[in-house]
Tab-separated table of C-alpha atoms in Angstrom:
chain	number	residue	atom	x	y	z
A	1	UNK	CA	16.122	70.592	60.614
A	2	UNK	CA	18.418	67.804	62.042
A	3	UNK	CA	16.440	64.943	63.736
A	4	UNK	CA	18.566	61.884	63.074
A	5	UNK	CA	22.031	60.622	63.467
A	6	UNK	CA	22.611	60.192	59.732
A	7	UNK	CA	21.420	63.743	59.083
A	8	UNK	CA	23.725	65.022	61.790
A	9	UNK	CA	26.632	63.127	60.295
A	10	UNK	CA	26.026	64.481	56.835
A	11	UNK	CA	25.773	68.038	58.142
A	12	UNK	CA	28.968	67.938	60.054
A	13	UNK	CA	30.906	66.369	57.133
A	14	UNK	CA	29.622	69.122	54.912
A	15	UNK	CA	32.173	71.410	56.673
A	16	UNK	CA	35.861	71.315	55.664
A	17	UNK	CA	37.803	68.539	57.539
A	18	UNK	CA	41.628	68.935	57.528
A	19	UNK	CA	41.859	65.273	58.646
A	20	UNK	CA	40.806	64.259	55.134
A	21	UNK	CA	42.249	67.247	53.164
A	22	UNK	CA	45.474	67.065	51.188
A	23	UNK	CA	48.065	69.890	50.848
A	24	UNK	CA	46.334	72.540	53.025
A	25	UNK	CA	47.903	75.718	54.385
A	26	UNK	CA	48.704	75.384	58.231
A	27	UNK	CA	48.272	78.856	59.477
A	28	UNK	CA	46.158	81.064	61.822
A	29	UNK	CA	43.971	81.729	58.846
A	30	UNK	CA	42.808	78.150	58.331
A	31	UNK	CA	43.062	77.118	62.027
A	32	UNK	CA	41.560	80.263	63.520
A	33	UNK	CA	41.483	80.171	67.324
A	34	UNK	CA	39.905	83.557	67.530
A	35	UNK	CA	36.862	82.150	65.511
A	36	UNK	CA	36.799	79.102	67.871
A	37	UNK	CA	36.761	81.452	71.041
A	38	UNK	CA	34.051	83.744	69.479
A	39	UNK	CA	31.959	80.807	68.611
A	40	UNK	CA	32.273	79.172	72.130
A	41	UNK	CA	31.583	82.738	73.691
A	42	UNK	CA	28.213	82.670	71.724
A	43	UNK	CA	27.490	79.293	73.142
A	44	UNK	CA	28.145	80.330	76.775
A	45	UNK	CA	31.882	79.248	76.999
A	46	UNK	CA	31.169	75.551	77.947
A	47	UNK	CA	34.900	74.855	77.812
A	48	UNK	CA	35.258	76.834	81.125
A	49	UNK	CA	33.083	74.412	83.100
A	50	UNK	CA	34.654	70.989	82.096
A	51	UNK	CA	37.890	70.998	84.274
A	52	UNK	CA	40.148	69.626	81.488
A	53	UNK	CA	43.383	67.619	81.377
A	54	UNK	CA	44.843	68.474	77.989
A	55	UNK	CA	47.236	66.019	76.012
A	56	UNK	CA	49.095	66.578	72.824
A	57	UNK	CA	51.893	64.535	71.275
A	58	UNK	CA	52.811	62.338	68.215
A	59	UNK	CA	52.597	58.892	69.639
A	60	UNK	CA	50.286	57.421	72.298
A	61	UNK	CA	48.275	60.620	73.181
A	62	UNK	CA	45.042	58.717	72.710
A	63	UNK	CA	46.160	55.720	74.728
A	64	UNK	CA	47.473	58.173	77.546
A	65	UNK	CA	44.114	59.877	77.619
A	66	UNK	CA	42.244	56.740	77.844
A	67	UNK	CA	44.348	55.648	80.870
A	68	UNK	CA	43.968	58.865	82.741
A	69	UNK	CA	40.226	58.734	82.120
A	70	UNK	CA	40.061	55.203	83.255
A	71	UNK	CA	41.893	55.732	86.608
A	72	UNK	CA	39.837	58.866	87.365
A	73	UNK	CA	36.610	56.803	86.785
A	74	UNK	CA	37.999	54.237	89.276
A	75	UNK	CA	38.386	57.064	91.804
A	76	UNK	CA	34.628	57.616	91.452
A	77	UNK	CA	34.656	60.576	89.185
A	78	UNK	CA	32.467	61.205	86.066
A	79	UNK	CA	34.869	61.772	83.319
A	80	UNK	CA	34.456	62.964	79.689
A	81	UNK	CA	36.867	61.915	77.127
A	82	UNK	CA	37.407	63.555	73.650
A	83	UNK	CA	39.798	61.911	71.227
A	84	UNK	CA	40.420	61.891	67.487
A	85	UNK	CA	40.370	60.557	65.034
A	86	UNK	CA	37.845	57.741	65.259
A	87	UNK	CA	38.398	54.009	64.334
A	88	UNK	CA	34.925	53.197	63.171
A	89	UNK	CA	32.211	55.624	64.415
A	90	UNK	CA	32.445	59.378	64.830
A	91	UNK	CA	30.565	58.975	68.132
A	92	UNK	CA	33.752	57.282	69.634
A	93	UNK	CA	35.254	60.591	69.937
A	94	UNK	CA	32.815	61.921	72.631
A	95	UNK	CA	32.271	59.614	75.680
A	96	UNK	CA	31.529	59.745	79.345
A	97	UNK	CA	32.825	56.926	81.688
A	98	UNK	CA	33.339	54.825	78.564
A	99	UNK	CA	29.874	55.275	76.987
A	100	UNK	CA	29.813	56.902	73.645
A	101	UNK	CA	27.421	59.875	73.117
A	102	UNK	CA	24.119	58.491	71.963
A	103	UNK	CA	22.851	58.972	68.452
A	104	UNK	CA	20.055	61.045	69.874
A	105	UNK	CA	22.410	63.322	71.776
A	106	UNK	CA	24.711	63.557	68.713
A	107	UNK	CA	21.796	64.697	66.561
A	108	UNK	CA	20.409	67.000	69.228
A	109	UNK	CA	23.613	68.806	69.698
A	110	UNK	CA	24.333	69.122	65.981
A	111	UNK	CA	20.844	70.627	65.459
A	112	UNK	CA	21.559	72.988	68.304
A	113	UNK	CA	24.855	73.970	66.616
A	114	UNK	CA	23.056	74.324	63.279
A	115	UNK	CA	20.532	76.693	64.730
A	116	UNK	CA	22.966	78.819	66.653
A	117	UNK	CA	25.130	79.254	63.444
A	118	UNK	CA	21.997	80.409	61.569
A	119	UNK	CA	21.242	82.961	64.270
A	120	UNK	CA	24.846	84.378	64.509
A	121	UNK	CA	26.533	86.887	62.220
A	122	UNK	CA	29.227	85.193	59.956
A	123	UNK	CA	32.427	84.297	61.580
A	124	UNK	CA	35.262	86.917	60.847
A	125	UNK	CA	37.662	84.150	60.095
A	126	UNK	CA	35.481	82.352	57.661
A	127	UNK	CA	33.310	79.119	58.330
A	128	UNK	CA	33.847	76.716	61.217
A	129	UNK	CA	35.463	73.393	60.533
A	130	UNK	CA	34.222	69.798	61.082
A	131	UNK	CA	36.743	69.492	64.047
A	132	UNK	CA	35.646	72.916	65.563
A	133	UNK	CA	32.107	71.912	65.448
A	134	UNK	CA	32.777	68.526	66.951
A	135	UNK	CA	34.949	70.039	69.597
A	136	UNK	CA	32.143	72.545	70.565
A	137	UNK	CA	29.747	69.638	70.665
A	138	UNK	CA	31.963	67.657	73.264
A	139	UNK	CA	32.230	70.899	75.468
A	140	UNK	CA	28.581	71.460	75.342
A	141	UNK	CA	27.704	67.808	76.021
A	142	UNK	CA	30.184	67.570	78.867
A	143	UNK	CA	28.916	70.766	80.520
A	144	UNK	CA	25.340	69.500	80.364
A	145	UNK	CA	26.292	66.122	81.790
A	146	UNK	CA	28.009	67.830	84.774
A	147	UNK	CA	31.247	65.824	84.543
A	148	UNK	CA	33.818	66.138	87.165
A	149	UNK	CA	36.796	66.168	84.757
A	150	UNK	CA	37.440	66.010	80.914
A	151	UNK	CA	40.443	64.516	79.214
A	152	UNK	CA	40.957	66.158	75.988
A	153	UNK	CA	43.280	65.019	73.177
A	154	UNK	CA	44.392	67.553	70.534
A	155	UNK	CA	43.587	66.879	66.971
A	156	UNK	CA	46.676	68.322	65.119
A	157	UNK	CA	49.678	69.884	66.715
A	158	UNK	CA	48.429	71.804	69.763
A	159	UNK	CA	49.198	75.543	69.299
A	160	UNK	CA	46.370	76.075	66.631
A	161	UNK	CA	44.273	73.129	67.505
A	162	UNK	CA	40.634	74.006	68.315
A	163	UNK	CA	40.964	72.242	71.744
A	164	UNK	CA	43.471	74.979	72.599
A	165	UNK	CA	40.889	77.298	74.006
A	166	UNK	CA	40.686	75.738	77.424
A	167	UNK	CA	42.129	76.600	80.839
A	168	UNK	CA	43.522	73.180	81.578
A	169	UNK	CA	44.231	71.760	85.133
A	170	UNK	CA	47.209	69.781	83.861
A	171	UNK	CA	48.827	69.508	80.350
A	172	UNK	CA	50.994	66.590	78.979
A	173	UNK	CA	53.015	66.042	75.958
A	174	UNK	CA	53.610	62.391	74.843
A	175	UNK	CA	56.481	61.191	72.531
A	176	UNK	CA	57.301	63.598	69.656
A	177	UNK	CA	58.030	61.982	66.162
A	178	UNK	CA	58.490	63.545	62.725
A	179	UNK	CA	54.795	63.597	61.491
A	180	UNK	CA	52.659	65.991	59.726
A	181	UNK	CA	55.847	67.829	58.694
A	182	UNK	CA	54.082	69.767	55.929
A	183	UNK	CA	52.136	71.421	58.609
A	184	UNK	CA	54.053	71.199	61.891
A	185	UNK	CA	57.597	71.571	60.592
A	186	UNK	CA	60.478	69.387	59.452
A	187	UNK	CA	62.433	69.107	62.768
A	188	UNK	CA	61.530	67.486	66.006
A	189	UNK	CA	62.065	70.917	67.744
A	190	UNK	CA	59.621	72.687	65.386
A	191	UNK	CA	57.062	69.979	65.993
A	192	UNK	CA	57.701	70.016	69.792
A	193	UNK	CA	56.983	73.755	69.698
A	194	UNK	CA	53.611	73.232	68.151
A	195	UNK	CA	52.758	70.672	70.772
A	196	UNK	CA	53.988	72.869	73.593
A	197	UNK	CA	51.484	75.506	72.472
A	198	UNK	CA	48.981	73.847	74.757
A	199	UNK	CA	51.004	74.637	77.984
A	200	UNK	CA	50.151	77.460	80.169
A	201	UNK	CA	52.089	79.621	82.849
A	202	UNK	CA	51.482	78.125	86.308
A	203	UNK	CA	49.785	75.037	84.917
A	204	UNK	CA	51.565	71.737	85.690
A	205	UNK	CA	53.168	69.946	82.785
A	206	UNK	CA	54.103	66.357	82.153
A	207	UNK	CA	56.600	65.633	79.463
A	208	UNK	CA	56.532	61.967	78.320
A	209	UNK	CA	59.432	59.884	77.118
A	210	UNK	CA	61.330	61.638	74.443
A	211	UNK	CA	64.518	61.273	72.247
A	212	UNK	CA	67.427	62.328	74.477
A	213	UNK	CA	68.558	65.017	71.994
A	214	UNK	CA	65.145	66.913	72.290
A	215	UNK	CA	65.044	67.109	76.064
A	216	UNK	CA	67.421	70.236	76.223
A	217	UNK	CA	64.859	72.008	73.854
A	218	UNK	CA	61.855	71.133	76.187
A	219	UNK	CA	63.902	72.348	79.167
A	220	UNK	CA	64.661	75.675	77.588
A	221	UNK	CA	61.123	76.181	76.340
A	222	UNK	CA	59.524	75.360	79.726
A	223	UNK	CA	61.938	77.565	81.987
A	224	UNK	CA	59.632	80.555	81.541
A	225	UNK	CA	56.441	78.730	82.326
A	226	UNK	CA	56.798	78.901	86.176
A	227	UNK	CA	55.097	75.700	86.469
A	228	UNK	CA	55.749	72.277	87.962
A	229	UNK	CA	57.282	70.023	85.181
A	230	UNK	CA	57.588	66.421	85.366
A	231	UNK	CA	59.822	64.504	82.877
A	232	UNK	CA	58.780	60.821	82.988
A	233	UNK	CA	62.172	59.687	81.748
A	234	UNK	CA	63.751	61.066	84.859
A	235	UNK	CA	60.894	60.649	87.450
A	236	UNK	CA	59.559	57.124	86.756
A	237	UNK	CA	60.604	53.699	85.839
A	238	UNK	CA	58.487	50.839	84.159
A	239	UNK	CA	59.500	47.231	84.278
A	240	UNK	CA	57.322	44.499	82.401
A	241	UNK	CA	56.968	41.559	84.923
A	242	UNK	CA	54.945	39.129	82.968
A	243	UNK	CA	52.346	38.819	80.252
A	244	UNK	CA	49.134	36.813	80.753
A	245	UNK	CA	46.469	36.002	77.940
A	246	UNK	CA	44.490	39.291	78.857
A	247	UNK	CA	46.920	41.532	80.836
A	248	UNK	CA	50.471	42.896	80.932
A	249	UNK	CA	51.705	43.138	84.524
A	250	UNK	CA	53.999	46.169	85.304
A	251	UNK	CA	56.089	47.392	88.176
A	252	UNK	CA	55.947	51.338	88.166
A	253	UNK	CA	58.618	52.995	90.391
A	254	UNK	CA	58.649	56.673	91.305
A	255	UNK	CA	62.280	57.496	91.393
A	256	UNK	CA	62.186	60.321	94.004
A	257	UNK	CA	60.245	58.304	96.582
A	258	UNK	CA	61.119	54.812	95.623
A	259	UNK	CA	57.424	54.077	95.695
A	260	UNK	CA	56.620	51.022	93.602
A	261	UNK	CA	53.187	50.196	92.257
A	262	UNK	CA	52.115	46.989	90.542
A	263	UNK	CA	49.440	47.271	87.969
A	264	UNK	CA	47.993	45.369	85.041
A	265	UNK	CA	46.871	46.876	81.691
A	266	UNK	CA	44.989	44.997	78.958
A	267	UNK	CA	47.382	46.597	76.280
A	268	UNK	CA	50.266	44.587	75.247
A	269	UNK	CA	52.170	47.060	72.950
A	270	UNK	CA	55.567	47.781	74.258
A	271	UNK	CA	54.953	51.515	73.755
A	272	UNK	CA	52.347	51.397	76.350
A	273	UNK	CA	54.951	51.350	79.111
A	274	UNK	CA	55.770	54.922	78.172
A	275	UNK	CA	52.053	55.903	77.975
A	276	UNK	CA	51.257	54.405	81.380
A	277	UNK	CA	54.073	56.356	82.894
A	278	UNK	CA	52.658	59.709	81.336
A	279	UNK	CA	49.293	58.832	82.612
A	280	UNK	CA	50.522	58.175	86.210
A	281	UNK	CA	52.645	61.227	86.242
A	282	UNK	CA	49.641	63.299	85.348
A	283	UNK	CA	47.591	61.648	88.188
A	284	UNK	CA	50.484	62.135	90.568
A	285	UNK	CA	50.735	65.781	89.702
A	286	UNK	CA	46.845	66.328	90.196
A	287	UNK	CA	47.199	64.671	93.535
A	288	UNK	CA	50.137	66.976	94.486
A	289	UNK	CA	48.370	70.061	93.367
A	290	UNK	CA	45.337	69.091	95.547
A	291	UNK	CA	43.018	68.639	92.455
A	292	UNK	CA	42.306	64.974	93.408
A	293	UNK	CA	42.724	63.022	96.653
A	294	UNK	CA	45.470	60.416	97.012
A	295	UNK	CA	45.220	57.622	94.461
A	296	UNK	CA	45.442	54.251	96.099
A	297	UNK	CA	47.470	51.564	94.226
A	298	UNK	CA	44.497	49.276	94.171
A	299	UNK	CA	42.240	52.021	92.632
A	300	UNK	CA	44.777	52.552	89.966
A	301	UNK	CA	45.118	48.884	89.339
A	302	UNK	CA	41.510	48.490	89.087
A	303	UNK	CA	40.895	51.403	86.726
A	304	UNK	CA	43.704	50.426	84.298
A	305	UNK	CA	42.566	46.696	84.159
A	306	UNK	CA	39.206	47.913	82.950
A	307	UNK	CA	40.684	50.017	80.102
A	308	UNK	CA	39.378	49.293	76.531
A	309	UNK	CA	41.302	50.942	73.811
A	310	UNK	CA	40.896	49.021	70.500
A	311	UNK	CA	43.302	48.966	67.629
A	312	UNK	CA	46.398	49.265	69.823
A	313	UNK	CA	48.230	45.930	69.632
A	314	UNK	CA	44.704	44.457	69.648
A	315	UNK	CA	44.761	40.648	69.391
A	316	UNK	CA	41.883	39.002	67.593
A	317	UNK	CA	41.994	35.275	68.081
A	318	UNK	CA	39.798	33.157	65.786
A	319	UNK	CA	39.077	29.454	65.769
A	320	UNK	CA	40.868	27.567	62.944
A	321	UNK	CA	42.312	30.847	61.492
A	322	UNK	CA	45.484	32.812	61.910
A	323	UNK	CA	45.493	35.235	64.829
A	324	UNK	CA	45.023	38.980	63.731
A	325	UNK	CA	46.722	41.804	65.303
A	326	UNK	CA	45.641	45.339	64.809
A	327	UNK	CA	47.784	48.326	65.602
A	328	UNK	CA	47.562	51.890	64.441
A	329	UNK	CA	51.285	52.549	64.511
A	330	UNK	CA	51.841	55.235	61.926
A	331	UNK	CA	55.333	56.796	62.772
A	332	UNK	CA	58.811	55.403	62.811
A	333	UNK	CA	58.722	55.287	66.601
A	334	UNK	CA	55.406	53.636	66.692
A	335	UNK	CA	56.652	51.008	64.128
A	336	UNK	CA	59.778	50.275	66.111
A	337	UNK	CA	57.626	49.709	69.289
A	338	UNK	CA	55.371	47.542	67.394
A	339	UNK	CA	58.364	45.354	66.209
A	340	UNK	CA	59.538	45.096	69.946
A	341	UNK	CA	56.065	44.079	71.042
A	342	UNK	CA	55.947	41.458	68.315
A	343	UNK	CA	59.272	40.066	69.264
A	344	UNK	CA	58.230	39.937	72.869
A	345	UNK	CA	54.771	38.557	72.553
A	346	UNK	CA	54.970	36.551	69.314
A	347	UNK	CA	58.534	35.701	68.925
A	348	UNK	CA	58.124	32.420	66.877
A	349	UNK	CA	55.000	33.082	64.831
A	350	UNK	CA	55.252	33.621	61.062
A	351	UNK	CA	54.213	37.224	60.300
A	352	UNK	CA	52.218	38.486	57.389
A	353	UNK	CA	51.593	42.242	57.219
A	354	UNK	CA	48.846	44.267	55.567
A	355	UNK	CA	50.211	47.762	55.354
A	356	UNK	CA	48.699	51.087	54.225
A	357	UNK	CA	49.771	54.542	55.027
A	358	UNK	CA	48.781	58.170	54.812
A	359	UNK	CA	50.543	60.755	52.710
A	360	UNK	CA	53.362	62.659	54.437
A	361	UNK	CA	54.462	59.750	56.657
A	362	UNK	CA	58.079	58.561	56.915
A	363	UNK	CA	57.118	55.257	55.281
A	364	UNK	CA	60.661	54.094	54.603
A	365	UNK	CA	61.640	54.666	58.268
A	366	UNK	CA	58.598	52.881	59.499
A	367	UNK	CA	59.036	49.771	57.456
A	368	UNK	CA	62.794	49.683	58.108
A	369	UNK	CA	62.137	49.328	61.790
A	370	UNK	CA	59.310	46.956	61.411
A	371	UNK	CA	59.835	44.335	58.756
A	372	UNK	CA	62.273	41.365	58.703
A	373	UNK	CA	63.416	39.480	55.655
A	374	UNK	CA	61.266	36.468	56.367
A	375	UNK	CA	58.079	38.586	56.751
A	376	UNK	CA	55.403	38.620	53.978
A	377	UNK	CA	54.031	42.160	53.144
A	378	UNK	CA	50.792	43.075	51.259
A	379	UNK	CA	50.467	46.678	50.392
A	380	UNK	CA	47.172	48.408	50.217
A	381	UNK	CA	45.749	52.082	50.287
A	382	UNK	CA	44.473	53.301	53.415
A	383	UNK	CA	40.849	54.216	53.132
A	384	UNK	CA	41.174	58.003	53.404
A	385	UNK	CA	41.488	60.840	50.880
A	386	UNK	CA	44.924	61.177	52.262
A	387	UNK	CA	45.779	57.568	51.706
A	388	UNK	CA	49.139	56.929	49.948
A	389	UNK	CA	49.084	55.002	46.741
A	390	UNK	CA	50.714	51.728	46.549
A	391	UNK	CA	53.087	53.002	43.869
A	392	UNK	CA	54.345	55.892	46.117
A	393	UNK	CA	54.811	53.418	49.013
A	394	UNK	CA	56.900	51.189	46.690
A	395	UNK	CA	59.058	54.173	45.819
A	396	UNK	CA	59.483	55.212	49.478
A	397	UNK	CA	60.813	51.672	50.400
A	398	UNK	CA	62.814	51.045	47.113
A	399	UNK	CA	66.108	50.857	49.086
A	400	UNK	CA	64.751	48.209	51.533
A	401	UNK	CA	65.609	45.395	49.345
A	402	UNK	CA	64.885	42.794	51.987
A	403	UNK	CA	61.150	43.751	52.221
A	404	UNK	CA	59.242	40.882	50.438
A	405	UNK	CA	56.145	42.272	48.746
A	406	UNK	CA	53.614	39.457	48.273
A	407	UNK	CA	50.792	41.444	47.018
A	408	UNK	CA	49.574	45.005	45.860
A	409	UNK	CA	45.806	45.414	46.301
A	410	UNK	CA	44.165	48.724	46.489
A	411	UNK	CA	41.010	47.737	48.274
A	412	UNK	CA	41.837	47.158	52.061
A	413	UNK	CA	39.256	44.494	52.651
A	414	UNK	CA	40.387	42.630	49.587
A	415	UNK	CA	44.020	42.984	50.713
A	416	UNK	CA	43.290	41.546	54.093
A	417	UNK	CA	41.353	38.506	52.570
A	418	UNK	CA	44.249	37.848	50.199
A	419	UNK	CA	46.666	37.936	53.264
A	420	UNK	CA	44.294	35.795	55.238
A	421	UNK	CA	44.266	33.218	52.524
A	422	UNK	CA	48.013	32.930	52.398
A	423	UNK	CA	48.610	32.938	56.239
A	424	UNK	CA	48.512	29.551	58.041
A	425	UNK	CA	46.267	29.224	61.029
A	426	UNK	CA	49.200	29.073	63.407
A	427	UNK	CA	50.598	32.252	61.924
A	428	UNK	CA	50.155	36.089	62.760
A	429	UNK	CA	48.292	38.443	60.428
A	430	UNK	CA	49.237	42.040	61.278
A	431	UNK	CA	47.295	45.165	60.015
A	432	UNK	CA	49.125	48.409	60.605
A	433	UNK	CA	50.411	51.831	59.185
A	434	UNK	CA	47.301	53.799	59.494
A	435	UNK	CA	44.240	54.190	61.935
A	436	UNK	CA	41.975	54.403	59.088
A	437	UNK	CA	43.199	51.125	57.663
A	438	UNK	CA	42.941	49.415	61.115
A	439	UNK	CA	39.395	50.777	61.487
A	440	UNK	CA	38.280	49.444	58.081
A	441	UNK	CA	39.555	45.926	58.766
A	442	UNK	CA	38.218	45.979	62.358
A	443	UNK	CA	34.821	46.784	61.040
A	444	UNK	CA	35.062	44.042	58.367
A	445	UNK	CA	36.148	41.460	61.060
A	446	UNK	CA	33.109	42.323	63.255
A	447	UNK	CA	30.658	42.214	60.356
A	448	UNK	CA	32.047	38.717	59.486
A	449	UNK	CA	31.755	37.397	63.153
């Protein structure tokens, strides 16, 4: 019997987790939506009672989900948020109005799932996965708590993701990059098709900022959906007005009406301009479809100012020590946006990078976009079974002869301490390349404070 949070954690991680698995087969056999639906049916189909907004994409989908959730909360709604993976604690993935699921509720729902699995006949498609069980828990918890809306981020891809069992109110696709190519395909078009698997006929769709060459593919694919489609590149414009110590101030214009809204977000990454447009487009569509009442500018402003989304251009200032910047950029697009943000916010600070990546990432393209000749780089291994070795990172960036490697340290915390010792107090120490690396260093910083 599961009675405590550590017991629940151990039980869930006894099931296969494709987040940590290397070289697995992406197919209907391993990611079995029929199994997911049958399991949820035996649980009373909780996904049918949580009024979801479903978001997929390569870059920024978590931030976009957080923004949508924050704005809906400011309107007075009770909002469930399901995201993945987590930075430090698995409970981060399931929250309502910013409050993580409690350890007691996490253990209670894990025990409920364990009992139900014992009572049920075996699944025809094999055992459930870690992510399927966690998704089921989120649906059950949100239904129990009688939320008004849920904002659901896909785990991997979209078409075969275990979240893709819902009937969403709105779907959204954030920027597409070449990532998880072994599973999702080796072209942007193939990856886009996997993400577009969450769309539904007659369900409104928002397409976030994309590479221009990919837009005709989206248009062809969505022509048959018979649904309202908004391309944020065409429908919205964002201008960064100024940056304070705590907020970035933006002017958001809706092109068709000329309406302008001034908002502030506590997220300084340049890529957040695209994410906030996607979030606002989703909210505008919900209003146009009669799902929510009109969203006043001051309400949107209030909601986004309260947003808390760690690890995304997160600035940690410390007395007498170098400023630390934590950013989970893990694609070439994310790295390029991080570089733009650094050039904008910290144009004159000397930069020291601690970098670790996962296997399968376009490491050469990432670092080519990010690193300058004058920057110092410490390589480490991201704390995940999928963490790329330092040797392979070096092979990937062999042609980038301007990248100055100042250290190669396997342990991420030791790598950070080494980088900290060589960075002057007026410098900038940047941790990036993997969410798992950022989470590990963030945890270490909190434990030291």
